[in-house]
XYZ file of C-alpha atoms in Angstrom:
692
model
C 60.351 -127.613 216.227
C 60.553 -124.691 213.816
C 62.658 -124.932 210.645
C 66.243 -123.843 211.096
C 67.289 -120.493 209.605
C 70.401 -118.450 209.117
C 73.692 -120.106 208.344
C 72.371 -123.694 208.463
C 69.206 -122.977 206.458
C 70.910 -121.948 203.243
C 69.724 -118.969 201.136
C 66.520 -117.413 202.569
C 63.420 -117.326 200.425
C 62.793 -113.710 199.393
C 59.383 -112.535 198.415
C 58.928 -112.531 194.683
C 62.330 -113.887 193.754
C 60.869 -117.079 192.337
C 62.764 -119.319 194.722
C 60.515 -121.975 196.106
C 62.534 -124.344 198.313
C 61.369 -127.310 200.334
C 61.122 -126.596 204.044
C 62.112 -129.458 206.298
C 61.756 -130.302 209.961
C 64.689 -132.053 211.624
C 63.473 -134.091 214.591
C 66.157 -134.716 217.238
C 63.969 -135.923 220.102
C 65.418 -139.417 219.764
C 68.310 -141.067 217.952
C 65.985 -142.187 215.128
C 65.869 -138.716 213.565
C 63.748 -138.066 210.523
C 63.198 -135.385 207.909
C 59.680 -134.225 207.139
C 58.479 -131.942 204.351
C 56.109 -129.222 205.548
C 55.785 -127.193 202.356
C 53.769 -129.231 199.937
C 54.155 -126.755 197.088
C 57.886 -126.938 197.279
C 57.847 -130.252 195.536
C 56.063 -128.940 192.414
C 58.095 -128.229 189.298
C 57.519 -125.231 187.021
C 57.620 -125.651 183.254
C 61.090 -125.359 181.896
C 62.838 -126.248 185.113
C 64.513 -129.179 183.433
C 64.676 -131.155 186.696
C 66.919 -128.586 188.416
C 64.582 -128.293 191.373
C 64.633 -132.068 191.863
C 68.417 -132.017 191.928
C 68.448 -129.078 194.325
C 65.989 -130.816 196.636
C 67.950 -134.080 196.624
C 71.196 -132.241 197.278
C 69.687 -130.454 200.275
C 68.337 -133.695 201.735
C 71.671 -135.463 201.308
C 73.432 -132.524 202.960
C 71.109 -132.685 205.959
C 71.553 -136.439 206.257
C 75.340 -136.137 206.176
C 75.305 -133.348 208.742
C 73.091 -135.305 211.102
C 75.178 -138.444 210.730
C 78.291 -136.422 211.444
C 76.604 -134.971 214.537
C 75.659 -138.446 215.716
C 79.149 -139.813 215.066
C 80.662 -136.895 216.973
C 78.394 -137.685 219.942
C 79.481 -141.347 219.888
C 83.141 -140.360 219.687
C 82.678 -137.967 222.593
C 81.067 -140.727 224.667
C 83.848 -143.177 223.797
C 86.474 -140.557 224.621
C 84.893 -139.767 227.999
C 84.632 -143.490 228.804
C 88.272 -143.982 227.812
C 89.323 -141.048 229.991
C 87.338 -142.428 232.939
C 88.845 -145.880 232.388
C 92.332 -144.439 232.180
C 91.786 -142.402 235.345
C 90.535 -145.442 237.238
C 93.504 -147.486 236.024
C 95.904 -144.712 237.032
C 94.419 -144.570 240.543
C 94.756 -148.335 240.966
C 98.365 -148.324 239.789
C 99.200 -145.335 241.983
C 97.618 -146.985 245.036
C 99.830 -150.022 244.531
C 97.353 -152.419 246.186
C 97.400 -155.876 244.647
C 95.747 -159.193 245.390
C 98.848 -160.163 247.403
C 98.468 -157.226 249.798
C 97.759 -158.242 253.382
C 94.906 -155.756 253.501
C 93.139 -157.719 250.800
C 92.259 -160.428 253.279
C 88.809 -159.756 254.685
C 87.239 -160.914 257.896
C 88.256 -164.447 258.616
C 91.526 -166.266 258.268
C 92.667 -169.548 256.864
C 92.249 -172.814 258.624
C 96.016 -173.038 258.433
C 97.973 -169.805 258.285
C 100.023 -169.861 255.115
C 101.384 -167.171 252.808
C 99.767 -166.900 249.389
C 101.472 -168.910 246.688
C 102.207 -167.177 243.375
C 103.315 -170.147 241.280
C 100.579 -169.553 238.714
C 101.408 -165.866 238.412
C 105.089 -166.704 237.886
C 104.146 -169.123 235.105
C 101.854 -166.594 233.394
C 104.473 -163.857 233.666
C 107.166 -166.067 232.103
C 104.779 -167.038 229.304
C 103.975 -163.346 228.740
C 107.640 -162.371 228.439
C 108.230 -165.201 225.975
C 105.197 -164.133 223.929
C 106.376 -160.519 223.741
C 109.806 -161.684 222.569
C 108.318 -163.964 219.908
C 105.990 -161.190 218.750
C 108.977 -158.870 218.285
C 110.763 -161.559 216.259
C 107.671 -162.159 214.088
C 107.194 -158.433 213.422
C 110.858 -158.003 212.505
C 110.739 -161.018 210.172
C 107.499 -159.726 208.634
C 109.095 -156.316 208.008
C 112.190 -157.920 206.467
C 109.943 -159.920 204.171
C 108.371 -156.703 202.909
C 111.735 -155.220 202.062
C 112.193 -153.163 205.230
C 115.245 -154.720 206.845
C 115.198 -153.983 210.590
C 117.705 -156.451 211.983
C 119.844 -158.562 209.662
C 120.189 -161.506 212.058
C 116.429 -161.841 212.553
C 115.876 -163.904 209.405
C 118.259 -166.669 210.449
C 116.862 -166.760 213.994
C 113.305 -166.794 212.691
C 114.062 -169.639 210.280
C 115.616 -171.664 213.100
C 112.612 -170.962 215.341
C 110.182 -172.072 212.598
C 112.019 -175.363 212.145
C 112.231 -175.937 215.911
C 108.568 -175.210 216.611
C 107.391 -177.371 213.713
C 109.467 -180.337 214.895
C 109.307 -180.113 218.688
C 106.657 -177.632 219.855
C 103.714 -178.098 217.519
C 103.177 -181.901 217.956
C 102.848 -181.917 221.791
C 100.893 -178.653 221.681
C 98.459 -180.102 219.144
C 98.125 -183.260 221.246
C 97.329 -181.202 224.352
C 94.889 -179.082 222.361
C 93.097 -182.172 221.037
C 92.861 -183.642 224.551
C 91.374 -180.407 225.889
C 88.917 -180.266 222.980
C 87.761 -183.800 223.813
C 87.255 -182.815 227.459
C 85.454 -179.689 226.294
C 83.081 -181.748 224.150
C 82.418 -184.252 226.943
C 81.610 -181.487 229.402
C 79.439 -179.728 226.800
C 77.558 -182.977 226.189
C 76.964 -183.323 229.939
C 75.571 -179.792 230.080
C 73.395 -180.465 227.031
C 71.988 -183.631 228.604
C 71.185 -181.753 231.799
C 69.441 -179.021 229.810
C 67.376 -181.618 227.946
C 66.468 -183.183 231.301
C 65.332 -179.802 232.599
C 63.220 -179.286 229.468
C 61.650 -182.713 229.994
C 60.827 -181.851 233.623
C 59.070 -178.659 232.539
C 57.326 -180.401 229.648
C 55.939 -183.178 231.845
C 55.465 -180.807 234.810
C 57.327 -183.167 237.109
C 57.391 -181.890 240.651
C 58.345 -183.561 243.952
C 55.305 -184.175 246.115
C 55.057 -185.337 249.733
C 54.254 -189.019 250.222
C 51.483 -188.030 252.602
C 49.776 -184.750 251.669
C 49.715 -182.265 254.548
C 46.453 -181.985 256.445
C 44.194 -179.056 255.696
C 44.253 -176.302 258.351
C 41.522 -176.569 260.959
C 40.100 -173.156 262.025
C 39.080 -174.587 265.390
C 42.443 -176.216 266.083
C 45.395 -174.345 264.501
C 47.848 -176.952 265.809
C 46.155 -179.798 263.942
C 48.334 -181.276 261.198
C 51.921 -182.420 260.760
C 54.102 -180.137 262.899
C 57.164 -182.094 264.095
C 59.877 -180.559 266.253
C 62.204 -178.393 264.124
C 65.490 -176.790 265.147
C 66.444 -173.677 263.131
C 70.104 -172.639 263.044
C 71.527 -169.282 261.883
C 75.349 -169.431 261.791
C 76.993 -166.028 261.423
C 80.371 -164.358 261.859
C 80.919 -160.584 261.998
C 77.867 -159.932 259.830
C 76.343 -156.925 261.548
C 74.744 -155.696 258.327
C 72.381 -158.655 258.116
C 71.720 -160.184 261.525
C 68.445 -158.285 261.971
C 66.834 -159.395 258.727
C 67.727 -163.068 259.123
C 66.573 -163.291 262.747
C 63.348 -161.442 261.943
C 62.558 -163.664 258.956
C 63.188 -166.903 260.867
C 61.206 -165.839 263.937
C 58.251 -164.934 261.723
C 57.979 -168.384 260.154
C 54.499 -169.874 260.402
C 55.023 -172.862 262.701
C 53.715 -173.709 266.184
C 55.909 -171.762 268.585
C 56.253 -174.756 270.878
C 57.536 -176.939 268.026
C 60.554 -175.022 266.827
C 63.583 -173.402 268.410
C 65.922 -170.854 266.820
C 69.658 -171.064 267.512
C 71.674 -167.940 266.657
C 75.215 -169.314 266.332
C 77.438 -166.256 266.579
C 81.141 -166.740 265.827
C 81.874 -163.004 265.737
C 85.148 -161.830 267.232
C 84.027 -158.195 267.275
C 82.584 -157.301 270.716
C 80.309 -154.628 269.226
C 78.771 -157.087 266.789
C 78.342 -159.670 269.543
C 76.498 -157.150 271.708
C 74.187 -156.096 268.860
C 73.244 -159.680 267.987
C 72.744 -160.681 271.606
C 70.517 -157.650 272.198
C 68.465 -158.554 269.127
C 67.952 -162.097 270.408
C 66.863 -160.817 273.815
C 64.338 -158.501 272.168
C 62.726 -161.432 270.373
C 62.785 -163.514 273.562
C 60.870 -160.805 275.395
C 58.175 -160.990 272.728
C 57.639 -164.723 273.090
C 59.945 -166.200 270.456
C 61.812 -169.396 271.350
C 65.314 -168.287 270.418
C 68.733 -168.765 272.043
C 72.091 -167.079 271.528
C 75.311 -169.138 271.386
C 78.831 -167.798 271.132
C 82.005 -169.891 270.939
C 85.213 -168.734 272.560
C 87.335 -171.118 270.464
C 86.348 -170.695 266.804
C 87.710 -174.013 265.530
C 86.480 -175.378 262.241
C 84.586 -172.210 261.331
C 81.077 -172.907 260.009
C 81.393 -176.692 260.313
C 82.735 -176.365 263.832
C 79.989 -173.893 264.710
C 77.239 -176.254 263.523
C 78.904 -179.241 265.172
C 79.068 -177.418 268.497
C 75.393 -176.448 268.274
C 74.323 -180.035 267.575
C 76.034 -181.178 270.787
C 73.500 -179.333 272.968
C 71.472 -181.641 275.193
C 68.088 -180.380 273.985
C 68.815 -181.284 270.336
C 67.658 -184.861 271.017
C 64.101 -183.521 271.346
C 64.071 -182.342 267.718
C 63.589 -184.367 264.552
C 64.689 -181.915 261.845
C 67.115 -179.004 261.552
C 66.792 -176.079 259.115
C 69.897 -174.028 258.322
C 69.992 -170.425 257.081
C 73.075 -168.272 256.584
C 73.020 -164.730 257.926
C 71.986 -163.140 254.613
C 69.057 -165.535 253.992
C 65.434 -164.592 254.591
C 62.991 -167.520 254.396
C 59.354 -166.805 253.687
C 56.872 -167.489 256.517
C 55.592 -170.692 254.854
C 59.085 -172.180 254.322
C 58.719 -174.967 256.901
C 55.162 -175.757 255.843
C 56.361 -176.335 252.263
C 59.483 -178.349 253.075
C 58.962 -180.415 256.239
C 55.908 -182.400 254.936
C 58.218 -184.063 252.374
C 59.893 -185.976 255.229
C 56.690 -187.650 256.398
C 56.438 -191.447 255.994
C 59.767 -191.924 254.174
C 63.525 -192.033 254.713
C 64.305 -188.708 253.088
C 67.498 -187.079 254.368
C 67.497 -183.562 252.904
C 65.106 -181.052 251.366
C 66.864 -178.194 249.577
C 65.134 -174.961 248.516
C 66.114 -172.603 245.727
C 67.937 -169.317 246.254
C 66.661 -166.008 244.885
C 68.613 -162.777 245.019
C 67.455 -159.396 246.223
C 70.340 -157.533 244.560
C 70.669 -159.409 241.259
C 70.311 -156.153 239.277
C 72.701 -154.115 241.425
C 75.616 -154.129 238.961
C 77.103 -156.148 236.111
C 78.831 -158.582 238.470
C 75.605 -159.509 240.268
C 73.796 -159.938 236.942
C 76.438 -162.403 235.743
C 76.348 -164.303 239.041
C 72.569 -164.540 238.747
C 72.927 -166.264 235.350
C 75.280 -168.880 236.799
C 73.222 -169.612 239.891
C 69.908 -169.724 238.021
C 71.369 -172.459 235.810
C 72.767 -174.233 238.880
C 69.400 -174.426 240.640
C 67.027 -174.651 237.677
C 69.049 -177.254 235.764
C 71.768 -178.958 237.794
C 70.082 -179.256 241.181
C 66.608 -179.942 239.824
C 67.698 -182.576 237.274
C 69.924 -184.414 239.762
C 67.223 -184.257 242.426
C 64.491 -185.620 240.140
C 66.419 -188.390 238.400
C 69.022 -189.628 240.914
C 67.878 -188.158 244.276
C 71.344 -186.727 244.927
C 72.970 -183.317 244.640
C 75.382 -181.214 246.632
C 73.846 -179.522 249.661
C 74.106 -175.745 249.195
C 74.943 -175.144 252.856
C 71.855 -173.082 253.601
C 68.110 -172.831 252.840
C 67.751 -176.563 253.472
C 66.186 -178.902 256.034
C 67.998 -182.015 257.259
C 66.655 -185.011 259.117
C 68.813 -185.036 262.253
C 68.987 -188.816 262.118
C 70.589 -188.587 258.660
C 73.226 -186.163 259.944
C 74.091 -188.392 262.887
C 74.091 -191.548 260.780
C 76.540 -189.935 258.323
C 79.054 -188.835 260.956
C 77.838 -185.289 261.590
C 79.592 -182.086 260.606
C 83.339 -182.366 259.906
C 85.908 -179.563 259.734
C 88.305 -181.369 257.379
C 87.487 -179.252 254.280
C 86.164 -175.794 253.431
C 83.008 -177.324 251.873
C 81.360 -178.933 254.889
C 77.990 -178.861 253.103
C 79.213 -180.988 250.193
C 81.065 -183.271 252.607
C 77.963 -184.172 254.624
C 75.896 -184.572 251.433
C 78.337 -187.088 249.927
C 78.544 -189.107 253.145
C 74.753 -189.125 253.529
C 74.371 -190.295 249.922
C 76.819 -193.136 250.512
C 74.723 -194.140 253.536
C 71.608 -194.483 251.377
C 69.768 -191.242 252.205
C 67.795 -189.550 249.436
C 67.535 -185.849 248.663
C 64.740 -183.683 247.260
C 65.165 -180.309 245.572
C 62.165 -177.965 245.535
C 62.538 -175.498 242.692
C 59.316 -173.676 243.610
C 60.293 -173.026 247.246
C 62.458 -169.921 247.298
C 64.605 -168.258 249.918
C 65.901 -164.734 249.439
C 69.573 -163.952 249.881
C 72.243 -161.554 248.696
C 74.998 -161.822 246.099
C 78.500 -160.425 246.702
C 78.735 -157.070 244.955
C 82.520 -156.655 244.823
C 84.917 -158.706 242.760
C 87.174 -159.208 245.796
C 84.385 -160.929 247.751
C 83.213 -162.964 244.752
C 86.749 -164.088 243.924
C 87.376 -165.385 247.451
C 84.004 -167.130 247.476
C 84.771 -168.902 244.190
C 88.228 -169.908 245.433
C 86.666 -171.651 248.425
C 83.916 -173.252 246.322
C 86.448 -174.747 243.867
C 89.295 -175.729 246.171
C 87.051 -177.473 248.722
C 85.653 -180.123 246.328
C 89.166 -181.208 245.398
C 90.095 -181.556 249.076
C 86.951 -183.606 249.578
C 87.633 -185.762 246.513
C 91.039 -186.802 247.865
C 89.496 -187.691 251.234
C 86.327 -189.395 249.963
C 87.683 -191.417 247.037
C 88.693 -194.468 249.158
C 85.326 -194.389 250.949
C 83.444 -194.201 247.642
C 85.352 -197.180 246.242
C 84.847 -199.308 249.381
C 81.219 -198.304 249.950
C 78.540 -200.944 249.300
C 76.341 -198.918 246.969
C 75.277 -199.449 243.367
C 78.042 -199.225 240.778
C 76.260 -196.452 238.896
C 76.196 -194.334 242.066
C 79.955 -194.745 242.441
C 80.477 -193.853 238.774
C 78.221 -190.804 239.093
C 80.090 -189.552 242.163
C 83.603 -190.139 240.819
C 83.310 -189.319 237.118
C 80.448 -186.813 236.908
C 80.093 -185.121 240.287
C 83.811 -184.747 241.064
C 86.000 -185.286 237.994
C 83.907 -183.787 235.184
C 82.158 -180.916 236.966
C 84.703 -180.022 239.634
C 88.097 -180.860 238.058
C 87.839 -181.074 234.259
C 85.677 -177.963 233.823
C 88.122 -175.459 235.393
C 91.102 -177.343 233.908
C 90.111 -177.150 230.252
C 88.540 -173.663 230.579
C 91.840 -172.171 231.668
C 94.201 -174.387 229.683
C 92.327 -174.286 226.377
C 91.298 -170.631 226.165
C 94.008 -168.897 228.207
C 97.127 -170.951 227.392
C 96.716 -173.149 224.309
C 94.819 -170.635 222.173
C 97.435 -167.856 222.609
C 100.219 -170.404 221.995
C 98.676 -171.438 218.671
C 99.101 -167.849 217.481
C 102.886 -168.183 217.902
C 102.930 -171.836 216.805
C 100.549 -171.789 213.805
C 101.385 -175.418 212.968
C 99.045 -176.318 215.874
C 95.473 -175.210 215.241
C 92.199 -174.717 217.052
C 89.170 -174.698 214.750
C 86.678 -171.833 214.801
C 83.893 -174.005 216.208
C 85.951 -174.629 219.352
C 86.725 -170.948 219.828
C 83.316 -169.507 218.982
C 80.379 -171.733 218.114
C 80.385 -174.317 220.914
C 81.064 -171.717 223.664
C 78.235 -169.571 222.261
C 75.874 -172.562 222.335
C 76.831 -173.387 225.921
C 76.285 -169.765 226.912
C 72.794 -169.896 225.402
C 72.026 -173.028 227.425
C 73.324 -171.381 230.601
C 71.282 -168.256 230.109
C 67.919 -169.911 229.313
C 66.907 -170.235 233.014
C 67.355 -166.449 233.300
C 65.772 -165.179 230.041
C 65.850 -161.532 231.122
C 69.651 -161.747 231.087
C 69.952 -162.444 227.339
C 71.407 -158.951 226.647
C 74.375 -159.955 228.828
C 75.243 -163.161 226.973
C 78.508 -161.833 225.504
C 79.751 -160.317 228.793
C 78.758 -163.581 230.480
C 80.817 -165.681 228.051
C 83.857 -163.428 228.453
C 83.535 -163.205 232.238
C 83.261 -166.984 232.662
C 86.527 -167.411 230.780
C 88.029 -164.648 232.910
C 87.043 -166.455 236.120
C 88.707 -169.638 234.863
C 92.082 -168.471 236.220
C 90.680 -168.186 239.756
C 88.864 -171.528 239.511
C 91.887 -173.300 238.029
C 94.161 -171.917 240.749
C 91.693 -173.014 243.432
C 91.290 -176.468 241.904
C 95.064 -177.063 241.805
C 95.432 -175.725 245.364
C 92.771 -178.096 246.668
C 93.997 -181.109 244.705
C 97.623 -180.793 245.822
C 96.909 -179.321 249.282
C 98.669 -176.021 248.698
C 98.541 -173.276 251.351
C 95.594 -171.330 249.922
C 93.421 -174.465 249.821
C 92.463 -173.956 253.475
C 91.772 -170.247 253.153
C 88.377 -169.430 254.662
C 87.128 -165.872 254.268
C 83.591 -164.851 255.152
C 81.887 -163.566 251.999
C 81.161 -159.914 252.646
C 77.609 -158.727 251.963
C 76.192 -155.208 252.122
C 72.849 -155.992 253.780
C 70.970 -153.933 251.200
C 67.691 -155.721 251.845
C 67.638 -155.295 255.614
C 65.613 -152.097 255.901
C 62.999 -152.912 253.261
C 62.443 -156.452 254.444
C 62.154 -155.482 258.091
C 59.348 -153.098 257.150
C 57.740 -155.761 254.928
C 57.774 -158.274 257.768
C 55.939 -155.875 260.061
C 52.149 -156.405 260.163
C 50.158 -153.738 258.330
C 47.276 -153.995 260.782
C 47.259 -155.317 264.322
C 45.710 -158.764 264.272
C 45.089 -161.367 266.900
C 47.988 -163.796 266.795
C 47.271 -167.428 266.079
C 48.552 -169.980 268.520
C 50.335 -171.594 265.600
C 52.732 -168.779 264.882
C 55.414 -166.864 266.693
C 54.334 -163.366 267.793
C 55.536 -160.676 265.437
C 57.451 -157.742 266.842
C 56.811 -154.119 265.958
C 59.636 -154.204 263.445
C 59.215 -150.610 262.335
C 59.869 -149.399 265.868
C 62.669 -151.912 266.243
C 64.270 -150.590 263.075
C 64.120 -147.013 264.327
C 65.789 -148.053 267.584
C 68.603 -149.824 265.809
C 69.285 -147.226 263.116
C 71.696 -145.113 265.224
C 73.694 -148.218 266.041
C 73.807 -149.306 262.423
C 74.841 -145.866 261.201
C 77.566 -145.606 263.823
C 78.841 -149.066 262.983
C 78.997 -148.157 259.311
C 81.055 -145.076 260.112
C 83.466 -147.245 262.048
C 83.795 -149.698 259.159
C 87.172 -149.873 257.544
C 87.583 -148.100 254.233
C 87.831 -150.411 251.251
C 90.010 -150.000 248.218
C 90.185 -151.312 244.704
C 93.107 -153.560 243.926
C 95.097 -154.763 240.956
C 94.834 -158.509 240.339
C 98.179 -159.512 238.928
C 97.253 -162.838 237.371
C 94.290 -161.370 235.514
C 96.313 -158.350 234.382
C 99.174 -160.527 233.126
C 96.736 -162.733 231.234
C 95.143 -159.672 229.622
C 98.545 -158.579 228.289
C 99.228 -162.137 227.115
C 95.947 -162.381 225.198
C 96.333 -158.920 223.662
C 99.856 -159.865 222.553
C 98.485 -163.023 220.954
C 95.732 -160.976 219.279
C 98.402 -158.737 217.746
C 100.260 -161.806 216.491
C 97.057 -163.203 214.944
C 96.845 -160.151 212.675
C 99.999 -161.284 210.893
C 98.402 -164.645 210.042
C 94.980 -163.071 209.275
C 92.984 -165.266 211.676
C 89.844 -163.179 212.004
C 87.775 -165.212 214.468
C 90.732 -165.852 216.723
C 91.724 -162.187 216.652
C 88.323 -160.949 217.831
C 88.069 -163.583 220.550
C 91.560 -162.828 221.870
C 90.962 -159.078 221.676
C 87.697 -159.034 223.608
C 88.837 -161.702 226.048
C 92.001 -159.716 226.695
C 89.951 -156.571 227.344
C 87.738 -158.567 229.717
C 90.795 -159.717 231.679
C 92.036 -156.115 231.706
C 88.805 -154.792 233.234
C 88.817 -157.488 235.893
C 92.541 -157.120 236.551
C 92.029 -153.416 237.263
C 89.004 -154.189 239.467
C 86.624 -152.264 237.232
C 83.746 -154.702 237.620
C 81.329 -154.903 240.511
C 81.118 -152.553 243.461
C 83.367 -149.517 243.048
C 85.419 -148.440 246.075
C 87.734 -145.455 246.203
């Protein structure tokens, strides 16, 4: 880049005038600009200069530095301004649309097990608390102004003095007691997470890995069917999931297993005739190419997924099978899935083998990245540690293989809760069956990309365990199992991880912390607000090291989700109307096209007798593309919504942050500010997939 001239270059160097300046090159190719001298003689000093040239040179350099810094600051301000304008425009569109989380249109495909209107008791509580906080903030500001000699309202001083005496005598003691109780629960739960993390580190250090009791036989080129190939039933439950039926059916039918030894059941609960026809046609196409696959559709959709699986297990031919593998519609097992899981059942009384989930769209947006952090910790730490040390964990509902005898011995599938997978796992554990988790066996699936879908999924995942706890507690107490197993189920599995965690997360950081700003006599130390949560976030993010740049958004988002989890937990515990809400988690089917092509053979090869014949998936994809495109055009338009509870909490936390400025609580101010902004972004549905 040539040196600048004209107005920005200062006085030009004229021939013979004795001016010998220092030419510079300003490099703007990247943000790390630099200044380089290109005229070596310019730095020499003539006799008698008296250091004037040095001063002139330094002044020029400082001027350039200041100009460049100003240019950079102006660019940052422009970016911030454009982002603020975009944020304001998005917020204006949401407010103008008037769609909230209580709108009937917000309910996706699927309805509750019991039709009930949404309850807004939590929103009413948060709104009342917000109004009280705004009033107290106004009183504090007026009293603060009066104390500085600017009298705003004469009666404020007497009211403020009465409020200070009242809060010190009657509000602060119970608030401090509740805060201390929540801190104790917080520390207990943090210790549990730390112990699990240490257990995971020990597993990796010692390279502990579940191994089959009897190693599988080596493949025999002369006899492909030689080895351990028991009869396996594969079930694919689905409901109105036309974006993903192709990929799941293709992946399951391409599993490497003797075709005579496994049968695929496509359990379609769709109520859309178009979707039913597409899935049935897909099954018939695979049947024509030699796959052993059947299509089942229920007219009465009772019990949803649990009822669907229960109905399928009542078929007469199920008695001929020893194991059953279950895959949801968005799951794509690798061809060797059965070969790596089924051998673990040989020569033992194992009840369940669970594989790990991996996600094809984990980098799609910020929401999927944060979900990936949570689920990586769940599988890498929680499931693996519990599987290695106590042979029990909650079944994930898919990507697992059950011994059919264990299912029947434990009472089979039940429709009494929205977590049928956890229900059957607990009953099987109480009947003495052991579980194995295989961290190195992966099954691809898809994460929900919109906050609406993720929120409904989390509501079901956190209300169901509380329903199950109420139903299973008497059975756990009466069951003739070891005392430590009862203690693990009651205190760790249910109370600590399913009840206490959402309770203290919401109560401590969304209610008590803002209250301590208005009742300063009750305190929360900095290590509770900052240091321990940061440490727990580091532990959570270690299984997904590439996600370290998102540690702060992860910490804020987890606290933001606490309102949904707390609401779900209370609904399930006290059997409120929304506890039985079952909504199918909507997925986009982003991986369908790429995976169908990947499953297609690159070169025509002679098929082994051990495997199911592979269809020409590329041609099949071309045939189905018009149908998929037409179905997408017919799809209902989706809209962003305003989530009232999250929005009210954002205003509450920002109000508390303003109050903390008066008491100069730095750490608390920054936490409340950023947490309030996080609630604001979520409340305006500005995270995840963006709809118009």
